[in-house]
Short mmCIF file of C-alpha atoms in Angstrom, two decimals:
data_model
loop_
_atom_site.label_atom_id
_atom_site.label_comp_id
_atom_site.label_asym_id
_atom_site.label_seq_id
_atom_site.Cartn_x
_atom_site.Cartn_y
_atom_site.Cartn_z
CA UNK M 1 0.00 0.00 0.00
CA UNK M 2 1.16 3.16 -1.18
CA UNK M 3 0.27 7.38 0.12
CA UNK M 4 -0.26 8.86 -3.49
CA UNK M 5 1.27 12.47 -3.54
CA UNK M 6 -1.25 13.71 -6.17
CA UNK M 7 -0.85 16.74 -8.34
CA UNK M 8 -3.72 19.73 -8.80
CA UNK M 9 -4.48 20.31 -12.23
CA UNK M 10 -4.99 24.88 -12.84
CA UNK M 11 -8.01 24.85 -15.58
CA UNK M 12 -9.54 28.24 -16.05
CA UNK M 13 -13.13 26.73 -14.69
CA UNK M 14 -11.76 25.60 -11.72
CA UNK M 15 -12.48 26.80 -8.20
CA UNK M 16 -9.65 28.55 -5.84
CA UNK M 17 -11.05 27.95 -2.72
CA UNK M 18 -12.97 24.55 -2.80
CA UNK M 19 -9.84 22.08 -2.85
CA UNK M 20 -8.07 24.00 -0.24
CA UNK M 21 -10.93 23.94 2.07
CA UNK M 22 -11.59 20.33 1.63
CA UNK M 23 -8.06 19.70 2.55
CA UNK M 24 -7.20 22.48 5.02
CA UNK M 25 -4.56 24.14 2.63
CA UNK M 26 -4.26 27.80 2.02
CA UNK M 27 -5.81 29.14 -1.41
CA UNK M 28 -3.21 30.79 -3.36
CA UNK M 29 -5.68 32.94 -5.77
CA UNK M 30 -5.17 30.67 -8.68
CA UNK M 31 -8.16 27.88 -9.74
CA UNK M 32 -7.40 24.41 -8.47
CA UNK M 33 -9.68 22.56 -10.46
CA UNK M 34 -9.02 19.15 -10.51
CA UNK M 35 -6.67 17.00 -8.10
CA UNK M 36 -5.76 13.18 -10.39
CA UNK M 37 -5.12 10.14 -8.56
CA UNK M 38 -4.49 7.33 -10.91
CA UNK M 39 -1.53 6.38 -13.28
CA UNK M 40 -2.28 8.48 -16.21
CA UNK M 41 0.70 9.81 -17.81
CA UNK M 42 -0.64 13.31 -18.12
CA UNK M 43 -0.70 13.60 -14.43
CA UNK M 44 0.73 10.75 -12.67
CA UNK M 45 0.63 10.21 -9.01
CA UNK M 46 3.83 9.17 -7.18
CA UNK M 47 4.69 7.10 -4.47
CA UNK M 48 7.29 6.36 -1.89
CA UNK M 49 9.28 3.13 -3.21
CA UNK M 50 12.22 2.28 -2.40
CA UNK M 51 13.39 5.27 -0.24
CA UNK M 52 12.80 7.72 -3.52
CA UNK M 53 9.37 8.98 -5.31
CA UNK M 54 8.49 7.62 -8.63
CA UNK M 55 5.59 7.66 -10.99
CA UNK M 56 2.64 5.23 -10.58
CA UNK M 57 2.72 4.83 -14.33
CA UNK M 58 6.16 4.03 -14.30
CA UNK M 59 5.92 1.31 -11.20
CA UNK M 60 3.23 -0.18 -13.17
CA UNK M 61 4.63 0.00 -16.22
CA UNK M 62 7.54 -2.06 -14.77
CA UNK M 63 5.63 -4.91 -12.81
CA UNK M 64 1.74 -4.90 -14.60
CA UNK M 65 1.12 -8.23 -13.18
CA UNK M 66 2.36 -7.74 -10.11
CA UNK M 67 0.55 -4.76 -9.17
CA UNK M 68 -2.40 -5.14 -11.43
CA UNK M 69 -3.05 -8.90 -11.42
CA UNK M 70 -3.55 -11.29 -14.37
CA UNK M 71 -7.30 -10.48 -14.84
CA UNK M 72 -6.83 -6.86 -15.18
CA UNK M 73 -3.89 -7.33 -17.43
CA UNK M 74 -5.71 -9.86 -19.53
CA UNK M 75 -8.89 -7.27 -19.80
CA UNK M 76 -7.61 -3.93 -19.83
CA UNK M 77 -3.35 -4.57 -20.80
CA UNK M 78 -0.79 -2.96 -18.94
CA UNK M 79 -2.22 -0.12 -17.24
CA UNK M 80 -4.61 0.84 -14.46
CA UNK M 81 -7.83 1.27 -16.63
CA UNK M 82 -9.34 4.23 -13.94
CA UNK M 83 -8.43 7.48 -13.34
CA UNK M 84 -9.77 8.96 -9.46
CA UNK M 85 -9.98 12.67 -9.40
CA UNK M 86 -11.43 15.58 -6.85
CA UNK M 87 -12.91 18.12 -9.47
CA UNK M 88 -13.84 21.41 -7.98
CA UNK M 89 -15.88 23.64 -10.94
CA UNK M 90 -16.17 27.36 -10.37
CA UNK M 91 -17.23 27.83 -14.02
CA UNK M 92 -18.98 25.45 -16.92
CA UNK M 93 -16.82 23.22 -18.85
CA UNK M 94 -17.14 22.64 -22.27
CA UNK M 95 -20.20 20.77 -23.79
CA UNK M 96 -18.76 17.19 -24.74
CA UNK M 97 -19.76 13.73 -25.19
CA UNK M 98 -17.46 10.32 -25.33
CA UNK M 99 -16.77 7.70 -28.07
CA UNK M 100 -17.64 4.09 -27.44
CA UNK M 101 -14.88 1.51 -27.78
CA UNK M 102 -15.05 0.31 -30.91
CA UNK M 103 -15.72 4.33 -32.24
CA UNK M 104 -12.68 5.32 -30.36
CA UNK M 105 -10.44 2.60 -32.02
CA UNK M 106 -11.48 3.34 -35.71
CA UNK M 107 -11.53 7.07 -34.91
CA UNK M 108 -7.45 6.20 -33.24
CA UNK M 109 -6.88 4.13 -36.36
CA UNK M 110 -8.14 6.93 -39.05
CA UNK M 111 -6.66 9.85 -37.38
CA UNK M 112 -2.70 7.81 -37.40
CA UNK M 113 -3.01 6.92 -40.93
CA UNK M 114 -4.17 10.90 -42.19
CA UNK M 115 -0.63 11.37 -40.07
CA UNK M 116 -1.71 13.94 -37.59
CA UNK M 117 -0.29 14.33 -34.54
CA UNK M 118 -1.12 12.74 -31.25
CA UNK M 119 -0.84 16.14 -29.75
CA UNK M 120 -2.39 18.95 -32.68
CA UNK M 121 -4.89 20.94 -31.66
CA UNK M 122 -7.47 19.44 -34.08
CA UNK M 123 -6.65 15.94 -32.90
CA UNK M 124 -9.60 14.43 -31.34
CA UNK M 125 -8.73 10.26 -30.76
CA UNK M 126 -5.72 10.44 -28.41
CA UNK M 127 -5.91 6.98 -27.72
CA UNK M 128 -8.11 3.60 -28.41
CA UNK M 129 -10.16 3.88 -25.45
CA UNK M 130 -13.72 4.52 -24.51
CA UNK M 131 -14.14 6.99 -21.45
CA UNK M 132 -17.52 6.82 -19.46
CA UNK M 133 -17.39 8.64 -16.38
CA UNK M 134 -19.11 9.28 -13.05
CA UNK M 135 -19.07 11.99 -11.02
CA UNK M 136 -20.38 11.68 -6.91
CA UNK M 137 -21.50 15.38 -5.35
CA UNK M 138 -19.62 16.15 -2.08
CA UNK M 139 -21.50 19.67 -1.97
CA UNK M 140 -24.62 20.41 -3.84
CA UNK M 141 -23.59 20.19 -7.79
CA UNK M 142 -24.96 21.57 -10.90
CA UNK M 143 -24.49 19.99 -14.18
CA UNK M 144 -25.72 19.40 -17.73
CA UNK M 145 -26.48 15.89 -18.59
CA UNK M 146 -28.22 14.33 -21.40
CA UNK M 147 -30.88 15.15 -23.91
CA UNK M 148 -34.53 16.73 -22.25
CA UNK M 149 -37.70 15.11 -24.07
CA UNK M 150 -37.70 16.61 -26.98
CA UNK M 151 -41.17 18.32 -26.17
CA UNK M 152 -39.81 20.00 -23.32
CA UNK M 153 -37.09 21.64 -25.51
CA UNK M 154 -39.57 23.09 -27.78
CA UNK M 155 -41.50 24.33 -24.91
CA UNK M 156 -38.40 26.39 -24.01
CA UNK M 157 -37.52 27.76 -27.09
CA UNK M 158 -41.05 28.64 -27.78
CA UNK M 159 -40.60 30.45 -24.29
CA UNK M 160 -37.39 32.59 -25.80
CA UNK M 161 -39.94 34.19 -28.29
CA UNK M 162 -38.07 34.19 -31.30
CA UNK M 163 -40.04 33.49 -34.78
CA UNK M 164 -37.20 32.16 -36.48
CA UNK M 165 -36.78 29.10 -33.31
CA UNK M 166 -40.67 28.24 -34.08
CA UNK M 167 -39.53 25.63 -36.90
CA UNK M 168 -36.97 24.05 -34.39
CA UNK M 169 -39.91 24.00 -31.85
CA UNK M 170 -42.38 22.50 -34.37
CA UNK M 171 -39.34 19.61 -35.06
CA UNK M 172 -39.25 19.17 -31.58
CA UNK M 173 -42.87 18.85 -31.30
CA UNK M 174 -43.54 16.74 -34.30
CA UNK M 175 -40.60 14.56 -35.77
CA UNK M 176 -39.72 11.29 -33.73
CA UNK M 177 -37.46 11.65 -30.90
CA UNK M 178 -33.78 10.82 -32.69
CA UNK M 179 -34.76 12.48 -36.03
CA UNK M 180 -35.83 15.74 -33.81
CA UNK M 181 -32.99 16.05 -31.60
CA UNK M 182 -30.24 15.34 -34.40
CA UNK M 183 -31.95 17.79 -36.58
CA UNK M 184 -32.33 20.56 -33.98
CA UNK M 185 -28.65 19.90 -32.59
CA UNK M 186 -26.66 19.93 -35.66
CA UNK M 187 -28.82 23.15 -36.68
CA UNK M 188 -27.79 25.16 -33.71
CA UNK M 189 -24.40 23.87 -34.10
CA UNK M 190 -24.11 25.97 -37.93
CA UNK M 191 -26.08 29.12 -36.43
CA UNK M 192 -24.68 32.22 -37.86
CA UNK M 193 -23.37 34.88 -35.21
CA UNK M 194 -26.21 37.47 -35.68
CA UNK M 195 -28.45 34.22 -34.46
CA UNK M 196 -26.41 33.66 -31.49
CA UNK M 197 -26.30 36.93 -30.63
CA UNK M 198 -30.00 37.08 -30.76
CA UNK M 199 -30.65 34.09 -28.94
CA UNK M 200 -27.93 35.44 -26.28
CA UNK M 201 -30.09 38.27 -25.77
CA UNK M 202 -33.39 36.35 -25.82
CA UNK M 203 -32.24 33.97 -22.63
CA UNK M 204 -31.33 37.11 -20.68
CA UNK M 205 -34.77 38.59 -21.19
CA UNK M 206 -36.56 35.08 -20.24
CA UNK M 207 -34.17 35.08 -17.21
CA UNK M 208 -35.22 38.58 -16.25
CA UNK M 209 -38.89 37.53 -16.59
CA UNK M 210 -41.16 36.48 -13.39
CA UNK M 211 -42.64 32.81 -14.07
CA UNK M 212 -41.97 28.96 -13.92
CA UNK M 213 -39.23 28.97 -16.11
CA UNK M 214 -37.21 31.73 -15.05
CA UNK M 215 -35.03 30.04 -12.96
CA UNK M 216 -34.12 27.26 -15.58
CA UNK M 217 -33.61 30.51 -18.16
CA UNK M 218 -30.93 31.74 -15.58
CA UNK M 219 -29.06 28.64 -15.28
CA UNK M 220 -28.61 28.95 -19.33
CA UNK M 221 -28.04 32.48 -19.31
CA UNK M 222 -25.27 32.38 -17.23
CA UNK M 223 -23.29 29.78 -19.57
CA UNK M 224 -24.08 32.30 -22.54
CA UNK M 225 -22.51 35.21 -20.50
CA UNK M 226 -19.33 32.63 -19.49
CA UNK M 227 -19.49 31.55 -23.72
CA UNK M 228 -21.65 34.68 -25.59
CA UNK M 229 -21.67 34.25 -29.36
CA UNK M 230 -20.42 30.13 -28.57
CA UNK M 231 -22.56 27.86 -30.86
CA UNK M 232 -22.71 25.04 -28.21
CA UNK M 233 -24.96 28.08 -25.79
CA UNK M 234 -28.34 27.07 -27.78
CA UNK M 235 -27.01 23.14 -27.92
CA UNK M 236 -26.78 23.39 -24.16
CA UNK M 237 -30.72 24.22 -24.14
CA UNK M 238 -31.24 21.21 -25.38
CA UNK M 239 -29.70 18.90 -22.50
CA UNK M 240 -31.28 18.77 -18.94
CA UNK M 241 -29.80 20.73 -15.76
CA UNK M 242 -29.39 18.83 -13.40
CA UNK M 243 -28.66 19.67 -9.54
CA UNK M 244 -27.41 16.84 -7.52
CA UNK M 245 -27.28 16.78 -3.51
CA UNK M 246 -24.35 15.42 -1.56
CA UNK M 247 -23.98 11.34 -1.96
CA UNK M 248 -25.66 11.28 -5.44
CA UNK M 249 -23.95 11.00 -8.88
CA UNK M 250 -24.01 11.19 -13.02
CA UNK M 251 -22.42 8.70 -15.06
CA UNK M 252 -21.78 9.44 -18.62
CA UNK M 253 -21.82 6.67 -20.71
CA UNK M 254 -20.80 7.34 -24.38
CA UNK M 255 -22.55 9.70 -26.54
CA UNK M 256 -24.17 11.41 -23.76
CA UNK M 257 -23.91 15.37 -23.58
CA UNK M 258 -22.84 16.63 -20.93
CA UNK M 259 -20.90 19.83 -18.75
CA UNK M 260 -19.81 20.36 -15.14
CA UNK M 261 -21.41 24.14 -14.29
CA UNK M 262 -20.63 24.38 -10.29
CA UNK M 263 -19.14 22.04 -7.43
CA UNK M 264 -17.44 19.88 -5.72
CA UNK M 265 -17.08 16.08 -6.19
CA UNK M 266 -15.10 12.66 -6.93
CA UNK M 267 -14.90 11.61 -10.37
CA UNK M 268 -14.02 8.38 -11.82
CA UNK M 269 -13.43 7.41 -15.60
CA UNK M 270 -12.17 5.19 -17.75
CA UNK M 271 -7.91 6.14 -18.46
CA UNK M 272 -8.54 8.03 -21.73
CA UNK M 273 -8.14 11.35 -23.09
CA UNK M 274 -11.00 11.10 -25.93
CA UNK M 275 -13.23 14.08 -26.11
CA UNK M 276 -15.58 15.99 -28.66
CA UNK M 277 -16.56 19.03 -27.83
CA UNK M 278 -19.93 20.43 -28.67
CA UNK M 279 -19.38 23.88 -27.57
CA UNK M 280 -18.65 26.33 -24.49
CA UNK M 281 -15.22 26.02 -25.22
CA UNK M 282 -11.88 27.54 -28.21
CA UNK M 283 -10.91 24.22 -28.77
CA UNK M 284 -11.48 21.94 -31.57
CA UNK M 285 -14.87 21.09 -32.59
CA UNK M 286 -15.26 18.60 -34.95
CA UNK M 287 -18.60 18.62 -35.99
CA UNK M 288 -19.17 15.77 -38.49
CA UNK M 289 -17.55 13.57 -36.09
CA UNK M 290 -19.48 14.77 -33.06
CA UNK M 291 -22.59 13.90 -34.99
CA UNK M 292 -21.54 10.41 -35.28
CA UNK M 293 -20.68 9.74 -31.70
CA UNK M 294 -23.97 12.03 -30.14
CA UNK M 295 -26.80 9.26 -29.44
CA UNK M 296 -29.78 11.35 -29.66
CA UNK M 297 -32.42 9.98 -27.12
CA UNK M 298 -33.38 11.37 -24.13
CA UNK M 299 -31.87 10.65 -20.60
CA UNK M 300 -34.89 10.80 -18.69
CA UNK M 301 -33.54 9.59 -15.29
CA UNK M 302 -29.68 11.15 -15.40
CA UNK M 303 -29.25 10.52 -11.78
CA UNK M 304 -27.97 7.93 -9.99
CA UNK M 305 -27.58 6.69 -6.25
CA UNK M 306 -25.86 4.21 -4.24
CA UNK M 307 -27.27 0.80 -3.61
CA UNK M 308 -25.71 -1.23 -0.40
CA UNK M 309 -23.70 -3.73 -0.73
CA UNK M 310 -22.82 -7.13 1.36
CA UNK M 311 -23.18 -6.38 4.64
CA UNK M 312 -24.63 -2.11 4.03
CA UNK M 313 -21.64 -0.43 5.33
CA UNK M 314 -20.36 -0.08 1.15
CA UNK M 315 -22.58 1.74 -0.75
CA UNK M 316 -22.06 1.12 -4.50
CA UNK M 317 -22.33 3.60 -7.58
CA UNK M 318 -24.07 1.54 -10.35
CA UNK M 319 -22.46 2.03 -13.61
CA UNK M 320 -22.85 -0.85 -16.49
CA UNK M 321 -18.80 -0.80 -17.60
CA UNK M 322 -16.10 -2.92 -16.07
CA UNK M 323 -13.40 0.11 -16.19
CA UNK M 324 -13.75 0.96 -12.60
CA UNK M 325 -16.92 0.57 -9.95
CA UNK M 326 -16.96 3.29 -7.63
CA UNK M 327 -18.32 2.92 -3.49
CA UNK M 328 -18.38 4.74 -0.51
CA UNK M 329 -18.28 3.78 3.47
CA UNK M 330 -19.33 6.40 6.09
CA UNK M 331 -17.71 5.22 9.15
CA UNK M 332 -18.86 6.68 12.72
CA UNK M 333 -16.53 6.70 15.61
CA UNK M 334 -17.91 3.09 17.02
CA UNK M 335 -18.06 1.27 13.87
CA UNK M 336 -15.36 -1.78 13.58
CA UNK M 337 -12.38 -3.15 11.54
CA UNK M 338 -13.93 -3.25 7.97
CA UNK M 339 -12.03 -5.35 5.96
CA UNK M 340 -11.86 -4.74 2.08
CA UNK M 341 -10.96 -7.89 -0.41
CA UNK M 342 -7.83 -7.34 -2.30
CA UNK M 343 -8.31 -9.43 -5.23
CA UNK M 344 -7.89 -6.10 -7.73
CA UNK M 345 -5.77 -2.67 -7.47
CA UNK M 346 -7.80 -0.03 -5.43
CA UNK M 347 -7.51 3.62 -4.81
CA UNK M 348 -9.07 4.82 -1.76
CA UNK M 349 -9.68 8.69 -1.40
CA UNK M 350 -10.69 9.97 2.09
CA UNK M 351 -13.02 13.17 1.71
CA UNK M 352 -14.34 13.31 5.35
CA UNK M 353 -13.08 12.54 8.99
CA UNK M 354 -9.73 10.65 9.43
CA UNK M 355 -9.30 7.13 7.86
CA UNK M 356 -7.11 4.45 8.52
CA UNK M 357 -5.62 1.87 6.48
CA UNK M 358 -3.45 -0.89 7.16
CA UNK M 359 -2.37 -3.39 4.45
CA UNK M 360 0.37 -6.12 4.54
CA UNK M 361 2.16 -4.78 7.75
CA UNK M 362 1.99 -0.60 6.07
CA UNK M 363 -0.06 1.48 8.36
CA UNK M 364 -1.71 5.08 6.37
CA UNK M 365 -3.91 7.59 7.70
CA UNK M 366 -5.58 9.59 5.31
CA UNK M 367 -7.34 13.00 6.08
CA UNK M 368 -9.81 14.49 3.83
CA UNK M 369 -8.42 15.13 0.32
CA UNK M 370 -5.55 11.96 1.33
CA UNK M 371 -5.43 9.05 -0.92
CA UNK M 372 -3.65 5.57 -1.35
CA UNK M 373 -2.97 3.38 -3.84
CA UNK M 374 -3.71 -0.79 -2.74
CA UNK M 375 -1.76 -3.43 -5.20
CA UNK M 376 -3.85 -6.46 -6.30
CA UNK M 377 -3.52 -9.30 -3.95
CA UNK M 378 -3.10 -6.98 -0.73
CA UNK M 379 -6.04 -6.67 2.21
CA UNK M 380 -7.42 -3.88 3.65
CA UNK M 381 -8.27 -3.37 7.14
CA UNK M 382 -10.35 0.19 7.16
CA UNK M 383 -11.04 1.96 10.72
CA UNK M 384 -11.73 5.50 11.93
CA UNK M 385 -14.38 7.45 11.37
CA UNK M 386 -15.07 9.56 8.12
CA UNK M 387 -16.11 9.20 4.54
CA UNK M 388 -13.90 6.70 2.27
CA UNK M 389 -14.24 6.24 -1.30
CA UNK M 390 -13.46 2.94 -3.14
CA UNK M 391 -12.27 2.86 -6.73
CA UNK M 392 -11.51 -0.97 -8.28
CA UNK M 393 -11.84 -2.49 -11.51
CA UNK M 394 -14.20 -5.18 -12.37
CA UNK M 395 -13.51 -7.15 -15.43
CA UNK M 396 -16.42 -8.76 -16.77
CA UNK M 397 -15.21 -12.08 -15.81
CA UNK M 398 -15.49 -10.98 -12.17
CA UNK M 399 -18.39 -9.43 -11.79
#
């Protein structure tokens, strides 16, 4: 068992003061947006072995059995398939969905033989992977996930008051489901600036307005002041906001829109760097592509809650991949030795209270925002009191 000395990742959208009060540090002014815990080369963690500090990708990279076990190395290769991370927004992220696995390896394969680079700008398969995520709230969490029914789109834009969005609202209305919402989404994806600007405008009047739908207008009209003129503004419309309390999560399987707006929480996903952007952002969007990988059905039921597990002291994250399986165990001050299987590699992330951890004679106690890295084959014995979160993978051979 290994402490992981983790490092904070700057993005624009990130929040200065959310990280360093979950882990009693002093803000510095600049956004701390997202602290990784994993072996992904962009951001590795490190770890004490051997009386010096070396990557977790590189330890790995040197023993994959040994630290990852056969079945993980049979399923996933030589590499930790999960990356853990603390994400603290201040600000929305881009709009952005994921490519399944087999999209992600043709989309790999095409981009090498055109001969661009793995790290150009208009790159958009970094790797072969697929890359659904979850994200669990820590503090109340706002975020954009998946496609409203269609009806209650066109509801909204007939709300905005604009003649030229009635045709869009009639499509909404009218066509069936995945006709509608490809037709309406790649349309507002090719609106000319003078449209954007208008329908800029238009959301800050409906959000100045008294009724029902004010509120959800001022959710959208602050992503168009954050992004005015940005395409993806009146593509965001289009996807339900969602507002999660404490304990409950997203997942984001592939194809599914999505964007962060406000909060604090632990993310998990799949070790991969593949991303189209549908807006909010200057980066690359590649919009013939993005129309290939968007699955355009409705996510009427985005959220999703723990279920117990064994015993009820793990709660479990449902999410239909074998990348990773995220829990959780709130501990109280008399609650006993838990002891957690080590038949896979774990990362454990303490976000509450004082944990400890003791695994084949090492001894760590982690403090909110602490984390530790658990080899396959190695028990854990889990006591203290505070929140732990548990991050394995679960090939589909042992489920």
């Amino acid at each position: 068992m290994d402490r992981l000395i983790n490092t904070v990742r700057p993005y624009p959208w990130g929040s200065p003061t959310a990280l360093p009060a979950l882990m009693g540090t002093t803000p510095d002014g600049s956004p701390q947006a997202e602290l990784w815990m994993g072996a992904h080369p962009g951001a590795p963690s490190r770890v004490q072995r051997e009386g010096r500090l070396r990557g977790l990708d590189r330890i790995i990279e040197e023993d994959p059995r040994g630290e990852l076990g056969d079945t993980v190395v049979r399923r996933f290769g030589p590499r930790l398939p999960f990356l853990v991370k603390l994400l603290a927004a201040d600000a929305p992220l881009s709009l952005q969905v994921h490519p399944d696995a087999d999209q992600a390896a043709a989309g790999y394969a095409r981009e090498n033989a055109q001969g661009i680079p793995l790290d150009a700008p208009h790159r958009t398969y970094r790797d072969q992977q697929h890359k659904p995520e979850m994200v669990v709230a820590l503090t109340p969490f706002e975020g954009l996930c998946g496609f409203r029914p269609p009806h209650e789109s066109a509801g909204l834009l007939a709300a905005l008051d604009l003649d030229w969005l009635a045709p869009y609202a009639g499509t909404l209305r009218s066509a069936p489901e995945e006709q509608a919402l490809r037709d309406v989404f790649s349309a507002f994806l090719s609106l000319s600036p003078g449209r954007l600007a208008e329908f800029g405008r238009a959301l800050s009047s409906a959000a100045g307005r008294s009724g029902p739908l004010r509120e959800e207008f001022a959710v959208y009209d602050g992503i168009s002041q954050a992004y005015p003129g940005d395409p993806g503004v009146p593509a965001a419309l289009l996807v339900g906001h969602v507002r999660l309390a404490p304990g409950e999560a997203l997942f984001l399987g592939a194809g599914v829109p999505h964007a962060y707006l406000r909060g604090l929480g632990v993310e998990i996903m799949a070790a991969s760097d593949n991303v189209l952007r549908c807006g909010l952002t200057n980066k690359h969007v590649d919009v013939p592509e993005l129309l290939r990988v968007v699955r355009f059905a409705a996510l009427r039921t985005p959220v999703v809650r723990p279920v117990r597990a064994g015993d009820g002291e793990e709660e479990v994250y449902p999410a239909p991949v074998d990348d990773f399986r995220l829990s959780r165990l709130v501990r109280g001050a008399g609650d006993g030795v838990r002891v957690l299987p080590g038949s896979r590699p774990q990362i454990l992330v303490c976000t509450e209270g004082a944990i400890r951890l003791t695994a084949a004679g090492d001894e760590v106690v982690l403090t909110a925002g602490g984390s530790a890295y658990v080899r396959a084959g190695e028990e854990v014995a889990v006591s203290g009191a505070g929140t732990l979160f548990r991050a394995i993978a679960v090939p589909a051979d042992d489920n």
